[in-house]
């Protein structure tokens, strides 16, 4: 599975993240309210976002999301932790401009990624912070079920693990 294809539908285009996307994405990410329920709720700070962005570039699975009607950058997402043995991949690290909250944009982006990934894997997983209620509801709307929790080593951050299984 190529973790960084260009994906597109009638509403959005996901293109592989490049360093030149930093300013457009930081403009969105610098909104403090974007991160209020997120376990890493200081990601609106430039130095914190710079680390997040570097990790996204290094992952070789991250995307910049373009909304087609305005041809503007509206967020980022990524594939990660592809496990060919268990035929699974994670989708996450998604953030979308708050002006699109409450719209169908997040679901449209995730469906595009899910449809692509299910050509190669049987299971898609999501890490969601235990207090990130918006993201929990978003992955539940996709049909994903909570299957466990994980706590980062030397951290108080707890993430729930959700799974969406391919229907044969």
Short mmCIF file of C-alpha atoms in Angstrom, two decimals:
data_model
loop_
_atom_site.label_atom_id
_atom_site.label_comp_id
_atom_site.label_asym_id
_atom_site.label_seq_id
_atom_site.Cartn_x
_atom_site.Cartn_y
_atom_site.Cartn_z
CA UNK A 1 0.00 0.00 0.00
CA UNK A 2 1.34 3.40 -0.96
CA UNK A 3 0.84 5.56 2.15
CA UNK A 4 1.00 8.82 0.20
CA UNK A 5 -0.96 8.65 -3.05
CA UNK A 6 -2.83 11.67 -4.36
CA UNK A 7 -6.50 11.09 -3.56
CA UNK A 8 -9.36 13.11 -4.95
CA UNK A 9 -13.12 13.23 -5.24
CA UNK A 10 -15.57 15.96 -6.21
CA UNK A 11 -15.06 17.85 -2.91
CA UNK A 12 -11.43 17.49 -1.80
CA UNK A 13 -7.96 16.60 -2.99
CA UNK A 14 -5.41 15.04 -0.65
CA UNK A 15 -1.86 15.59 -1.84
CA UNK A 16 1.34 14.39 -0.20
CA UNK A 17 2.45 16.87 2.46
CA UNK A 18 5.48 18.98 1.52
CA UNK A 19 7.54 21.47 3.51
CA UNK A 20 6.04 24.37 1.53
CA UNK A 21 2.63 23.62 3.10
CA UNK A 22 3.83 24.66 6.56
CA UNK A 23 2.60 28.27 6.59
CA UNK A 24 -0.87 27.48 5.23
CA UNK A 25 -1.31 24.66 7.73
CA UNK A 26 0.09 26.62 10.67
CA UNK A 27 -2.37 29.42 9.90
CA UNK A 28 -5.14 26.87 10.58
CA UNK A 29 -3.35 25.10 13.44
CA UNK A 30 -2.60 28.33 15.30
CA UNK A 31 -6.28 28.50 16.30
CA UNK A 32 -6.14 27.57 20.00
CA UNK A 33 -9.76 26.35 20.01
CA UNK A 34 -8.90 23.74 17.38
CA UNK A 35 -6.95 21.81 20.01
CA UNK A 36 -9.02 22.38 23.18
CA UNK A 37 -10.14 18.72 23.52
CA UNK A 38 -6.99 17.23 22.04
CA UNK A 39 -4.46 15.54 24.35
CA UNK A 40 -1.74 17.76 22.83
CA UNK A 41 -3.72 20.95 23.35
CA UNK A 42 -0.70 23.24 22.91
CA UNK A 43 -0.26 22.35 19.24
CA UNK A 44 -1.37 25.89 18.33
CA UNK A 45 2.07 27.12 19.47
CA UNK A 46 4.51 27.48 16.57
CA UNK A 47 7.35 25.52 18.20
CA UNK A 48 4.99 22.64 19.06
CA UNK A 49 3.41 22.65 15.61
CA UNK A 50 6.87 22.69 13.98
CA UNK A 51 7.65 19.38 15.70
CA UNK A 52 4.24 17.95 14.70
CA UNK A 53 4.81 19.09 11.10
CA UNK A 54 8.34 17.62 10.95
CA UNK A 55 6.99 14.28 12.20
CA UNK A 56 4.25 14.45 9.56
CA UNK A 57 6.79 15.03 6.79
CA UNK A 58 9.03 12.25 8.14
CA UNK A 59 6.07 9.82 8.31
CA UNK A 60 5.81 9.72 4.51
CA UNK A 61 2.08 9.14 4.97
CA UNK A 62 0.78 12.67 5.56
CA UNK A 63 -1.43 14.79 3.34
CA UNK A 64 -2.46 18.37 2.85
CA UNK A 65 -6.23 18.64 2.35
CA UNK A 66 -7.47 21.03 -0.36
CA UNK A 67 -11.13 21.97 -0.56
CA UNK A 68 -12.00 22.04 -4.27
CA UNK A 69 -14.59 24.82 -4.54
CA UNK A 70 -12.16 27.38 -3.10
CA UNK A 71 -8.90 25.50 -3.91
CA UNK A 72 -7.65 26.34 -0.43
CA UNK A 73 -5.77 24.36 2.18
CA UNK A 74 -8.22 23.31 4.91
CA UNK A 75 -6.21 20.82 6.96
CA UNK A 76 -4.04 17.75 7.13
CA UNK A 77 -4.34 14.03 7.83
CA UNK A 78 -2.22 10.90 7.48
CA UNK A 79 -1.93 7.16 7.16
CA UNK A 80 0.49 5.54 9.62
CA UNK A 81 1.51 2.26 11.25
CA UNK A 82 0.77 0.06 8.24
CA UNK A 83 0.91 -3.56 9.41
CA UNK A 84 1.04 -5.86 6.41
CA UNK A 85 0.90 -8.96 8.65
CA UNK A 86 -2.43 -8.04 10.22
CA UNK A 87 -3.52 -6.11 7.11
CA UNK A 88 -4.25 -2.94 9.08
CA UNK A 89 -3.39 0.75 8.92
CA UNK A 90 -4.13 3.76 11.11
CA UNK A 91 -5.68 7.01 9.95
CA UNK A 92 -5.18 10.03 12.14
CA UNK A 93 -3.36 13.20 13.06
CA UNK A 94 -6.25 14.92 11.28
CA UNK A 95 -7.07 18.55 11.80
CA UNK A 96 -9.46 20.67 9.78
CA UNK A 97 -10.09 24.40 9.80
CA UNK A 98 -12.81 25.19 12.34
CA UNK A 99 -14.92 26.92 9.70
CA UNK A 100 -15.60 23.39 8.36
CA UNK A 101 -16.59 21.91 11.71
CA UNK A 102 -20.15 20.66 11.63
CA UNK A 103 -19.91 20.17 7.88
CA UNK A 104 -19.46 16.87 6.09
CA UNK A 105 -15.82 17.64 5.18
CA UNK A 106 -14.15 15.38 7.77
CA UNK A 107 -16.38 12.46 6.79
CA UNK A 108 -15.67 13.08 3.11
CA UNK A 109 -11.91 13.07 3.74
CA UNK A 110 -12.06 9.93 5.87
CA UNK A 111 -14.29 8.09 3.36
CA UNK A 112 -11.82 8.88 0.58
CA UNK A 113 -8.97 7.48 2.68
CA UNK A 114 -10.98 4.47 3.86
CA UNK A 115 -12.08 3.52 0.35
CA UNK A 116 -8.47 3.68 -0.82
CA UNK A 117 -7.07 1.77 2.19
CA UNK A 118 -9.62 -1.03 1.99
CA UNK A 119 -8.13 -1.98 -1.38
CA UNK A 120 -5.08 -3.16 0.60
CA UNK A 121 -6.08 -3.79 4.23
CA UNK A 122 -8.93 -5.41 6.14
CA UNK A 123 -8.86 -3.16 9.19
CA UNK A 124 -8.49 0.59 9.69
CA UNK A 125 -7.72 1.89 13.16
CA UNK A 126 -7.82 5.28 14.83
CA UNK A 127 -6.16 6.64 18.00
CA UNK A 128 -8.46 9.15 19.70
CA UNK A 129 -7.75 11.01 22.93
CA UNK A 130 -9.98 9.94 25.80
CA UNK A 131 -11.27 13.51 26.22
CA UNK A 132 -11.46 14.32 22.50
CA UNK A 133 -15.24 13.89 22.29
CA UNK A 134 -15.58 15.51 18.85
CA UNK A 135 -13.13 13.04 17.31
CA UNK A 136 -14.72 10.11 19.14
CA UNK A 137 -18.11 11.00 17.65
CA UNK A 138 -16.53 11.50 14.21
CA UNK A 139 -14.96 8.02 14.08
CA UNK A 140 -18.11 6.46 15.53
CA UNK A 141 -20.09 8.07 12.66
CA UNK A 142 -17.78 6.19 10.29
CA UNK A 143 -18.84 2.92 11.95
CA UNK A 144 -15.63 2.40 13.94
CA UNK A 145 -15.90 0.63 17.29
CA UNK A 146 -13.78 1.16 20.40
CA UNK A 147 -11.55 -1.89 20.88
CA UNK A 148 -9.12 -0.77 23.56
CA UNK A 149 -6.92 1.91 25.04
CA UNK A 150 -3.25 2.75 24.88
CA UNK A 151 -1.15 4.99 27.10
CA UNK A 152 2.06 6.50 25.84
CA UNK A 153 5.13 5.52 27.84
CA UNK A 154 6.12 8.18 30.40
CA UNK A 155 2.92 10.10 29.67
CA UNK A 156 -0.47 10.62 31.21
CA UNK A 157 -2.07 10.74 27.75
CA UNK A 158 -4.55 7.94 27.14
CA UNK A 159 -5.88 7.24 23.66
CA UNK A 160 -8.79 5.05 22.76
CA UNK A 161 -8.27 2.68 19.87
CA UNK A 162 -11.13 2.42 17.40
CA UNK A 163 -11.37 -0.07 14.55
CA UNK A 164 -13.32 -0.17 11.32
CA UNK A 165 -13.37 -3.57 9.64
CA UNK A 166 -13.71 -4.17 5.94
CA UNK A 167 -17.03 -5.69 5.02
CA UNK A 168 -16.51 -8.56 2.61
#
